[in-house]
Each structure stands twice: as C-alpha cells, then as structure tokens.
Amino acid sequence: MEKNEEQLLENQNANLNAVEHSETINVENIEPSKNEFSGSSTKKFKSVEALSKAYENLEREFTKKCQKLNELMSENNTEVLPQYKKEDWLVKVSNFIAENKFAKDYTKQIADVLLEDEALAKKEDALSLAYSKVLNDNFKTKEELAEDEDFLNQFVYKNEKIKTKIIEDYLLEINNNQTVPLLSKVKGTSSVSSPKFIPKSLKEASRYAEQILKK
C-alpha cells in the first residue's frame, strides 16, 4: 500500500515538472517574438499610438478601395447586357420615338441594326447610334430620288400640290402657243398647236386639260 502511494506521488511530481518545463519553453519561444516586434516597431513608429493610427489609416484606405471595386464590378455587370435586354428598354424606345418622330418609319431597320451589332447595342446611346446608321444607309441624293419610282409614287404623284403645279405649267405652255405633245388613241404622239385659253380657276383648268388629253 505504501509503495503505491509513493509511486503515485512520484508520478504527480513528474507531471508537474513536465508542465513547468513546457511553460518555460513557451515563454522562451514567445519572448523573442515580443522583443523582435518591439524592435521593428520602434524603428518605424515613434509610439504605439502612431502605429495604431497608421493601421487605422490603412484600414480606411482599404475600405475605400473595396467600395470602388464593388462599384466598378456593378457597372461592368450592367454594361454587359445589351440595352434591349434591360428593364427600362420599352420606356427608352417610347421616349426616343417621341423625340424623333420620323424614327417610327425605320423601327424594323433600327431593330435589325441593334440585333446584328451587339457592341453597339450595349452602349447607353444605342438607339441614337442605330438610327443614325439607318438614316445614313437610306440617304439618297436629289438626283437619285428623282429616279426612284417608289419615292415618286408615294410622295410625288399622290401630292395634290404637285399635280396642280404640273397641270398649271402644262396649260401655261398651251396658252403660250407652244407646240406640246398630246396623247393620241393610236401609238405614238402627235404635235398640235392649241388655241389660247386662260382658265379662271383650277377646276376649269383641270377640266380643260382632261378634254385635251381625250382628243
């Protein structure tokens, strides 16, 4: 019984010595680090307060950088989408047509440009750029318009002012005793010298022109 107690006491003493030795090692390991840190900090900063202030400034600057980075990432994510895929697209189209009344005549062509040119469609002013491109593609000189049958049929031959002007000029030639070609019932044309006639109204001039053309 006494031997067991002695053995137990020896074991406890051994454990206690091991703990004390371990603590000594830990302190020895930590102590140089403290000295090293203290030495390096005194070289760069005059005091602990200066070190703390420098750290706070660094933290604020880092926060600003992170915020700026988040803003740029948000802008980039928005720019990736074409304008026609954004939620406010219909509102933009409506406002654009209201500001450019002739744009509605080219809506299909504008849409084709936006669908074909993805880089252009991603720009904030995509509608204006597409509309300008369409207008440039459809531009024709006055000489070209004069030879364009579609344009003449739609905007010239159906225009009452233009038709009236043509009739007036034609009757003026007749009244000036100029020889003008008249349509005949047979192939070809014949030239006749018409008597002077001065119409008193547009209605009278039109009726007179119809009579001449029927001859």
XYZ file of N, CA and C in Angstrom:
645
model
N 0.832 -1.196 0.000
C 0.000 0.000 0.000
C 0.871 1.251 0.000
N 1.920 1.265 0.845
C 2.827 2.403 0.922
C 3.582 2.587 -0.383
N 3.921 1.468 -1.035
C 4.627 1.554 -2.321
C 3.747 2.210 -3.369
N 2.478 1.911 -3.372
C 1.559 2.509 -4.346
C 1.456 4.009 -4.139
N 1.388 4.431 -2.876
C 1.282 5.858 -2.592
C 2.545 6.586 -3.028
N 3.715 5.940 -2.760
C 4.975 6.554 -3.181
C 5.057 6.666 -4.703
N 4.580 5.614 -5.386
C 4.602 5.622 -6.852
C 3.692 6.713 -7.399
N 2.527 6.880 -6.793
C 1.575 7.892 -7.230
C 2.142 9.288 -7.032
N 2.827 9.489 -5.890
C 3.426 10.788 -5.600
C 4.532 11.117 -6.590
N 5.308 10.110 -6.939
C 6.376 10.318 -7.922
C 5.807 10.699 -9.289
N 4.724 10.042 -9.671
C 4.095 10.353 -10.967
C 3.578 11.781 -10.998
N 2.972 12.236 -9.896
C 2.443 13.593 -9.844
C 3.560 14.623 -9.955
N 4.665 14.324 -9.239
C 5.811 15.238 -9.309
C 6.384 15.301 -10.721
N 6.413 14.136 -11.383
C 6.931 14.092 -12.757
C 6.049 14.907 -13.695
N 4.740 14.797 -13.531
C 3.804 15.565 -14.366
C 3.955 17.055 -14.121
N 4.127 17.423 -12.847
C 4.280 18.830 -12.510
C 5.545 19.405 -13.135
N 6.621 18.638 -13.074
C 7.876 19.084 -13.687
C 7.740 19.238 -15.200
N 6.968 18.336 -15.818
C 6.773 18.405 -17.276
C 6.004 19.655 -17.661
N 4.987 20.001 -16.865
C 4.198 21.203 -17.142
C 5.042 22.446 -17.002
N 5.837 22.505 -15.907
C 6.701 23.664 -15.694
C 7.706 23.808 -16.824
N 8.250 22.690 -17.304
C 9.212 22.717 -18.410
C 8.560 23.212 -19.700
N 7.321 22.769 -19.923
C 6.588 23.185 -21.123
C 6.314 24.666 -21.105
N 5.922 25.208 -19.948
C 5.645 26.637 -19.846
C 6.901 27.453 -20.077
N 8.018 26.915 -19.579
C 9.293 27.609 -19.779
C 9.642 27.692 -21.252
N 9.406 26.605 -21.970
C 9.687 26.581 -23.412
C 8.804 27.578 -24.151
N 7.502 27.617 -23.787
C 6.574 28.529 -24.454
C 6.966 29.973 -24.223
N 7.358 30.283 -22.980
C 7.760 31.648 -22.669
C 9.007 32.035 -23.441
N 9.934 31.084 -23.509
C 11.172 31.363 -24.242
C 10.899 31.589 -25.722
N 9.922 30.822 -26.264
C 9.590 30.972 -27.687
C 8.888 32.291 -27.964
N 8.063 32.724 -27.026
C 7.276 33.942 -27.232
C 8.117 35.180 -27.009
N 8.987 35.112 -26.050
C 9.724 36.286 -25.634
C 10.524 36.937 -26.766
N 11.236 36.140 -27.577
C 11.980 36.758 -28.690
C 11.059 37.456 -29.674
N 9.852 36.877 -29.901
C 8.921 37.490 -30.840
C 8.512 38.860 -30.363
N 8.289 38.965 -29.030
C 7.907 40.267 -28.492
C 9.035 41.266 -28.662
N 10.232 40.789 -28.348
C 11.376 41.679 -28.488
C 11.586 42.094 -29.938
N 11.406 41.112 -30.811
C 11.594 41.396 -32.243
C 10.566 42.399 -32.741
N 9.284 42.189 -32.324
C 8.222 43.106 -32.755
C 8.464 44.508 -32.209
N 8.868 44.533 -30.927
C 9.115 45.824 -30.288
C 10.249 46.559 -30.975
N 11.267 45.791 -31.337
C 12.398 46.415 -32.002
C 12.045 46.944 -33.367
N 11.265 46.147 -34.172
C 10.900 46.572 -35.520
C 9.939 47.737 -35.490
N 9.035 47.769 -34.510
C 8.060 48.851 -34.450
C 8.713 50.165 -34.048
N 9.686 50.100 -33.145
C 10.343 51.343 -32.733
C 11.163 51.943 -33.852
N 11.588 51.104 -34.779
C 12.349 51.622 -35.911
C 11.453 52.422 -36.859
N 10.173 52.009 -37.026
C 9.272 52.629 -37.998
C 8.322 53.633 -37.365
N 7.914 53.424 -36.129
C 6.943 54.289 -35.469
C 7.498 54.784 -34.142
N 7.161 56.016 -33.803
C 7.674 56.610 -32.574
C 6.992 56.057 -31.335
N 5.735 55.619 -31.500
C 4.991 55.119 -30.350
C 3.930 54.138 -30.805
N 3.301 53.494 -29.820
C 2.206 52.569 -30.121
C 1.026 53.322 -30.720
N 0.803 54.568 -30.250
C -0.293 55.378 -30.792
C -0.080 55.667 -32.276
N 1.162 55.933 -32.657
C 1.466 56.187 -34.071
C 1.219 54.947 -34.909
N 1.591 53.797 -34.362
C 1.350 52.541 -35.066
C -0.138 52.284 -35.233
N -0.897 52.565 -34.156
C -2.349 52.355 -34.205
C -3.007 53.282 -35.223
N -2.549 54.537 -35.261
C -3.105 55.497 -36.213
C -2.799 55.101 -37.652
N -1.591 54.623 -37.872
C -1.214 54.178 -39.217
C -2.066 52.998 -39.657
N -2.343 52.120 -38.731
C -3.175 50.961 -39.051
C -4.600 51.392 -39.396
N -5.131 52.358 -38.638
C -6.482 52.855 -38.912
C -6.554 53.507 -40.290
N -5.534 54.279 -40.649
C -5.495 54.907 -41.975
C -5.441 53.859 -43.080
N -4.653 52.829 -42.841
C -4.549 51.753 -43.818
C -5.880 51.034 -43.979
N -6.579 50.847 -42.863
C -7.871 50.168 -42.908
C -8.905 50.996 -43.660
N -8.896 52.318 -43.434
C -9.825 53.197 -44.153
C -9.547 53.185 -45.651
N -8.283 53.233 -46.009
C -7.912 53.213 -47.428
C -8.320 51.902 -48.082
N -8.153 50.826 -47.368
C -8.542 49.519 -47.889
C -10.055 49.448 -48.100
N -10.810 50.026 -47.158
C -12.274 50.051 -47.284
C -12.703 50.836 -48.516
N -12.045 51.982 -48.768
C -12.360 52.780 -49.952
C -12.077 52.003 -51.236
N -10.953 51.301 -51.247
C -10.588 50.507 -52.429
C -11.639 49.435 -52.699
N -12.106 48.802 -51.630
C -13.117 47.751 -51.785
C -14.422 48.316 -52.323
N -14.825 49.488 -51.811
C -16.051 50.121 -52.286
C -15.945 50.494 -53.759
N -14.807 51.052 -54.155
C -14.593 51.425 -55.551
C -14.619 50.197 -56.447
N -14.020 49.120 -55.980
C -14.007 47.882 -56.751
C -15.416 47.344 -56.941
N -16.228 47.405 -55.895
C -17.616 46.941 -55.993
C -18.411 47.780 -56.982
N -18.167 49.100 -56.989
C -18.856 49.983 -57.935
C -18.485 49.646 -59.372
N -17.197 49.430 -59.604
C -16.741 49.091 -60.957
C -17.310 47.758 -61.419
N -17.356 46.795 -60.511
C -17.909 45.488 -60.858
C -19.385 45.598 -61.179
N -20.091 46.436 -60.429
C -21.516 46.634 -60.681
C -21.746 47.283 -62.034
N -20.917 48.298 -62.375
C -21.038 48.964 -63.674
C -20.737 48.003 -64.809
N -19.723 47.182 -64.642
C -19.357 46.223 -65.687
C -20.459 45.204 -65.919
N -21.077 44.755 -64.851
C -22.166 43.786 -64.987
C -23.345 44.393 -65.731
N -23.582 45.694 -65.508
C -24.685 46.367 -66.185
C -24.366 46.559 -67.664
N -23.129 46.920 -67.996
C -22.741 47.185 -69.373
C -22.728 45.926 -70.233
N -22.593 44.787 -69.629
C -22.522 43.545 -70.399
C -23.825 43.303 -71.147
N -24.944 43.680 -70.557
C -26.245 43.429 -71.182
C -26.515 44.434 -72.299
N -27.039 43.990 -73.437
C -27.500 44.925 -74.466
C -28.651 45.763 -73.913
N -28.819 46.958 -74.436
C -29.846 47.855 -73.924
C -31.245 47.257 -74.033
N -31.494 46.482 -75.103
C -32.842 45.948 -75.296
C -33.175 44.809 -74.339
N -32.222 44.391 -73.513
C -32.483 43.354 -72.515
C -32.677 43.935 -71.114
N -32.598 45.248 -71.001
C -32.767 45.898 -69.710
C -34.241 46.188 -69.439
N -34.564 46.368 -68.165
C -35.958 46.524 -67.758
C -36.585 47.812 -68.292
N -35.801 48.866 -68.458
C -36.353 50.153 -68.895
C -36.287 50.345 -70.415
N -36.109 49.266 -71.156
C -35.950 49.362 -72.610
C -37.180 49.967 -73.286
N -38.371 49.494 -72.949
C -39.589 49.989 -73.590
C -39.790 51.477 -73.320
N -39.435 51.914 -72.132
C -39.549 53.338 -71.802
C -38.585 54.151 -72.661
N -37.372 53.646 -72.833
C -36.382 54.331 -73.666
C -36.853 54.436 -75.116
N -37.419 53.355 -75.629
C -37.906 53.351 -77.014
C -39.030 54.364 -77.183
N -39.959 54.371 -76.237
C -41.087 55.297 -76.302
C -40.612 56.746 -76.284
N -39.688 57.061 -75.402
C -39.159 58.427 -75.311
C -38.379 58.801 -76.570
N -37.653 57.842 -77.126
C -36.854 58.116 -78.321
C -37.747 58.432 -79.517
N -38.802 57.664 -79.698
C -39.719 57.907 -80.816
C -40.448 59.231 -80.636
N -40.764 59.577 -79.380
C -41.421 60.853 -79.118
C -40.512 62.026 -79.485
N -39.209 61.860 -79.294
C -38.245 62.911 -79.617
C -37.829 62.893 -81.089
N -37.982 61.756 -81.754
C -37.606 61.616 -83.172
C -38.802 61.035 -83.928
N -39.694 61.901 -84.365
C -40.972 61.458 -84.926
C -40.819 60.618 -86.195
N -39.731 60.793 -86.939
C -39.552 60.009 -88.164
C -38.926 58.641 -87.898
N -38.474 58.428 -86.676
C -37.817 57.154 -86.346
C -38.780 55.978 -86.443
N -40.077 56.226 -86.222
C -41.052 55.130 -86.277
C -41.156 54.528 -87.678
N -40.745 55.283 -88.704
C -40.759 54.747 -90.072
C -39.607 53.764 -90.307
N -38.652 53.744 -89.380
C -37.479 52.882 -89.547
C -37.296 51.923 -88.374
N -38.370 51.649 -87.644
C -38.252 50.817 -86.434
C -37.670 49.436 -86.730
N -38.096 48.827 -87.821
C -37.594 47.487 -88.151
C -36.105 47.532 -88.474
N -35.698 48.527 -89.246
C -34.282 48.638 -89.601
C -33.420 48.945 -88.374
N -33.938 49.776 -87.471
C -33.211 50.080 -86.234
C -33.046 48.821 -85.399
N -34.118 48.035 -85.306
C -34.068 46.783 -84.541
C -33.055 45.818 -85.149
N -33.014 45.756 -86.482
C -32.059 44.862 -87.154
C -30.613 45.261 -86.847
N -30.359 46.566 -86.833
C -29.005 47.046 -86.532
C -28.600 46.658 -85.114
N -29.506 46.827 -84.159
C -29.205 46.506 -82.760
C -28.968 45.014 -82.561
N -29.729 44.192 -83.275
C -29.572 42.744 -83.135
C -28.293 42.245 -83.800
N -27.891 42.905 -84.884
C -26.700 42.474 -85.618
C -25.404 42.991 -84.990
N -25.460 44.158 -84.361
C -24.260 44.773 -83.779
C -24.382 44.776 -82.252
N -23.876 43.731 -81.620
C -24.016 43.593 -80.165
C -23.210 44.652 -79.414
N -22.044 44.998 -79.933
C -21.217 46.019 -79.283
C -21.943 47.357 -79.254
N -22.605 47.700 -80.346
C -23.366 48.942 -80.399
C -24.564 48.880 -79.462
N -25.221 47.720 -79.409
C -26.425 47.557 -78.585
C -26.139 47.704 -77.100
N -24.892 47.503 -76.691
C -24.539 47.607 -75.271
C -24.299 49.047 -74.836
N -24.168 49.954 -75.786
C -23.879 51.345 -75.439
C -25.137 52.052 -74.953
N -24.925 53.068 -74.103
C -26.048 53.781 -73.496
C -26.899 54.480 -74.557
N -26.267 55.015 -75.608
C -26.989 55.718 -76.672
C -27.183 54.818 -77.891
N -27.465 53.560 -77.651
C -27.600 52.577 -78.734
C -28.677 52.976 -79.741
N -29.809 53.469 -79.269
C -30.902 53.842 -80.176
C -30.484 54.962 -81.124
N -29.849 55.980 -80.604
C -29.412 57.102 -81.444
C -28.383 56.655 -82.476
N -27.456 55.819 -82.051
C -26.428 55.332 -82.974
C -27.034 54.472 -84.079
N -27.967 53.598 -83.704
C -28.612 52.735 -84.695
C -29.446 53.564 -85.672
N -30.154 54.566 -85.161
C -30.981 55.431 -86.012
C -30.108 56.207 -86.998
N -28.982 56.718 -86.534
C -28.063 57.450 -87.417
C -27.539 56.546 -88.528
N -27.233 55.319 -88.179
C -26.740 54.362 -89.175
C -27.816 54.069 -90.221
N -29.046 53.911 -89.777
C -30.150 53.636 -90.700
C -30.373 54.819 -91.637
N -30.350 56.027 -91.092
C -30.530 57.216 -91.929
C -29.415 57.335 -92.959
N -28.215 57.028 -92.560
C -27.083 57.089 -93.488
C -27.224 56.046 -94.599
N -27.690 54.855 -94.236
C -27.872 53.795 -95.238
C -28.991 54.131 -96.223
N -29.984 54.887 -95.766
C -31.131 55.212 -96.614
C -30.993 56.554 -97.341
N -29.891 57.234 -97.122
C -29.725 58.546 -97.739
C -29.602 58.435 -99.258
N -30.322 59.337 -99.958
C -30.252 59.397 -101.422
C -30.169 60.852 -101.849
N -29.412 61.102 -102.895
C -29.314 62.453 -103.427
C -30.615 62.816 -104.132
N -30.773 64.090 -104.452
C -31.985 64.538 -105.151
C -32.105 63.868 -106.518
N -30.972 63.680 -107.164
C -30.996 63.017 -108.468
C -31.453 61.562 -108.341
N -31.003 60.908 -107.281
C -31.409 59.516 -107.065
C -32.890 59.421 -106.729
N -33.387 60.370 -105.945
C -34.814 60.373 -105.599
C -35.684 60.592 -106.834
N -35.201 61.417 -107.766
C -35.966 61.686 -108.987
C -36.114 60.443 -109.851
N -35.234 59.451 -109.660
C -35.299 58.209 -110.422
C -35.901 57.058 -109.616
N -36.263 57.337 -108.386
C -36.795 56.296 -107.501
C -38.311 56.207 -107.657
N -38.793 55.156 -108.317
C -40.222 55.012 -108.589
C -41.041 54.900 -107.306
N -40.522 54.197 -106.327
C -41.251 54.068 -105.062
C -41.438 55.422 -104.397
N -40.388 56.224 -104.404
C -40.472 57.563 -103.821
C -41.451 58.440 -104.601
N -41.367 58.377 -105.924
C -42.253 59.193 -106.756
C -43.717 58.815 -106.554
N -43.989 57.515 -106.525
C -45.370 57.060 -106.346
C -45.931 57.443 -104.981
N -45.086 57.403 -103.975
C -45.565 57.642 -102.618
C -45.626 59.118 -102.246
N -44.668 59.909 -102.753
C -44.577 61.288 -102.286
C -44.770 62.350 -103.377
N -44.762 61.961 -104.642
C -44.877 62.958 -105.710
C -46.203 62.837 -106.443
N -46.437 61.689 -107.027
C -47.630 61.531 -107.848
C -48.922 61.672 -107.050
N -48.879 61.386 -105.774
C -50.083 61.476 -104.942
C -50.221 62.829 -104.249
N -49.279 63.694 -104.480
C -49.308 65.005 -103.838
C -50.162 65.970 -104.662
N -51.228 66.485 -104.075
C -52.169 67.342 -104.798
C -51.516 68.645 -105.258
N -50.646 69.204 -104.457
C -49.991 70.453 -104.842
C -49.096 70.250 -106.058
N -48.411 69.122 -106.081
C -47.533 68.837 -107.217
C -48.347 68.594 -108.480
N -49.438 67.839 -108.343
C -50.289 67.586 -109.520
C -50.867 68.889 -110.058
N -51.279 69.769 -109.166
C -51.823 71.062 -109.594
C -50.763 71.881 -110.321
N -49.555 71.857 -109.793
C -48.471 72.602 -110.413
C -48.165 72.069 -111.806
N -48.203 70.753 -111.985
C -47.944 70.150 -113.297
C -49.003 70.586 -114.303
N -50.252 70.567 -113.878
C -51.348 70.970 -114.774
C -51.225 72.440 -115.145
N -50.923 73.279 -114.167
C -50.800 74.710 -114.443
C -49.671 74.987 -115.431
N -48.544 74.319 -115.231
C -47.420 74.514 -116.151
C -47.766 74.021 -117.552
N -48.501 72.934 -117.619
C -48.881 72.381 -118.917
C -49.810 73.342 -119.656
N -50.790 73.872 -118.943
C -51.728 74.812 -119.563
C -51.035 76.111 -119.946
N -50.038 76.492 -119.171
C -49.301 77.709 -119.494
C -48.555 77.547 -120.807
N -48.010 76.383 -121.042
C -47.337 76.113 -122.309
C -48.322 76.202 -123.466
N -49.517 75.675 -123.242
C -50.532 75.715 -124.301
C -50.919 77.149 -124.623
N -51.111 77.942 -123.596
C -51.540 79.329 -123.800
C -50.448 80.200 -124.399
N -49.216 79.738 -124.309
C -48.118 80.481 -124.926
C -47.886 80.049 -126.366
N -48.855 79.292 -126.913
C -48.775 78.839 -128.302
C -47.556 77.961 -128.558
N -47.134 77.229 -127.557
C -46.033 76.311 -127.773
C -46.589 74.975 -128.211
N -45.834 74.313 -129.072
C -46.255 73.007 -129.547
C -45.929 71.973 -128.478
N -46.946 71.288 -128.004
C -46.745 70.292 -126.956
C -47.261 68.958 -127.441
N -46.613 67.871 -127.063
C -47.071 66.541 -127.473
C -48.326 66.145 -126.720
N -49.298 65.652 -127.457
C -50.530 65.178 -126.843
C -50.685 63.697 -127.122
N -51.288 62.981 -126.174
C -51.531 61.558 -126.360
C -52.623 61.366 -127.393
N -52.472 60.393 -128.239
C -53.495 60.082 -129.234
C -53.988 58.676 -129.001
N -55.052 58.308 -129.659
C -55.630 56.982 -129.499
C -54.812 55.923 -130.211
N -53.893 56.338 -131.081
C -53.029 55.392 -131.768
C -51.649 55.485 -131.157
N -50.810 54.527 -131.503
C -49.467 54.519 -130.951
C -48.692 55.749 -131.415
N -47.822 56.226 -130.538
C -47.014 57.383 -130.870
C -47.650 58.652 -130.361
N -47.101 59.757 -130.716
C -47.620 61.054 -130.282
C -47.783 61.943 -131.494
N -48.611 62.958 -131.339
C -48.804 63.934 -132.409
C -48.641 65.310 -131.814
N -48.193 66.231 -132.584
C -47.990 67.593 -132.112
C -49.048 68.485 -132.718
N -49.714 69.261 -131.878
C -50.750 70.177 -132.360
C -50.522 71.526 -131.728
N -51.000 72.522 -132.345
C -50.923 73.869 -131.800
C -52.282 74.212 -131.240
N -52.367 74.337 -129.913
C -53.650 74.570 -129.259
C -53.951 76.052 -129.194
N -55.203 76.405 -129.255
C -55.595 77.815 -129.149
C -55.348 78.328 -127.746
N -55.276 79.640 -127.642
C -55.068 80.235 -126.334
C -56.288 80.014 -125.456
N -56.021 79.717 -124.214
C -57.101 79.536 -123.254
C -56.557 79.871 -121.875
N -57.195 80.771 -121.209
C -56.765 81.166 -119.868
C -57.822 80.713 -118.871
N -57.561 79.671 -118.105
C -58.546 79.185 -117.136
C -58.735 80.188 -116.007
N -59.963 80.277 -115.550
C -60.276 81.207 -114.463
C -60.165 80.556 -113.083
N -60.079 79.244 -113.072
C -59.963 78.533 -111.791
C -59.236 77.214 -112.018
N -58.809 76.602 -110.928
C -58.129 75.315 -111.026
C -59.077 74.249 -111.550
N -60.319 74.317 -111.141
C -61.296 73.341 -111.609
C -61.481 73.447 -113.120
N -61.546 74.676 -113.605
C -61.706 74.892 -115.045
C -60.465 74.440 -115.800
N -59.304 74.669 -115.218
C -58.056 74.253 -115.851
C -57.965 72.737 -115.928
N -58.382 72.064 -114.875
C -58.343 70.601 -114.854
C -59.294 70.024 -115.895
N -60.480 70.618 -115.987
C -61.453 70.121 -116.960
C -60.958 70.343 -118.384
N -60.299 71.464 -118.608
C -59.772 71.756 -119.934
C -58.651 70.777 -120.293
N -57.798 70.483 -119.315
C -56.706 69.546 -119.558
C -57.240 68.159 -119.881
N -58.294 67.745 -119.190
C -58.889 66.430 -119.445
C -59.449 66.355 -120.866
N -60.059 67.443 -121.317
C -60.622 67.463 -122.670
C -59.526 67.324 -123.718
N -58.400 67.981 -123.470
C -57.300 67.908 -124.427
C -56.726 66.496 -124.481
N -56.570 65.884 -123.321
C -55.979 64.549 -123.260
C -56.884 63.493 -123.885
N -58.174 63.759 -123.953
C -59.114 62.792 -124.527
C -59.149 62.858 -126.051
N -58.588 63.909 -126.604
C -58.630 64.048 -128.064
C -57.717 63.049 -128.736
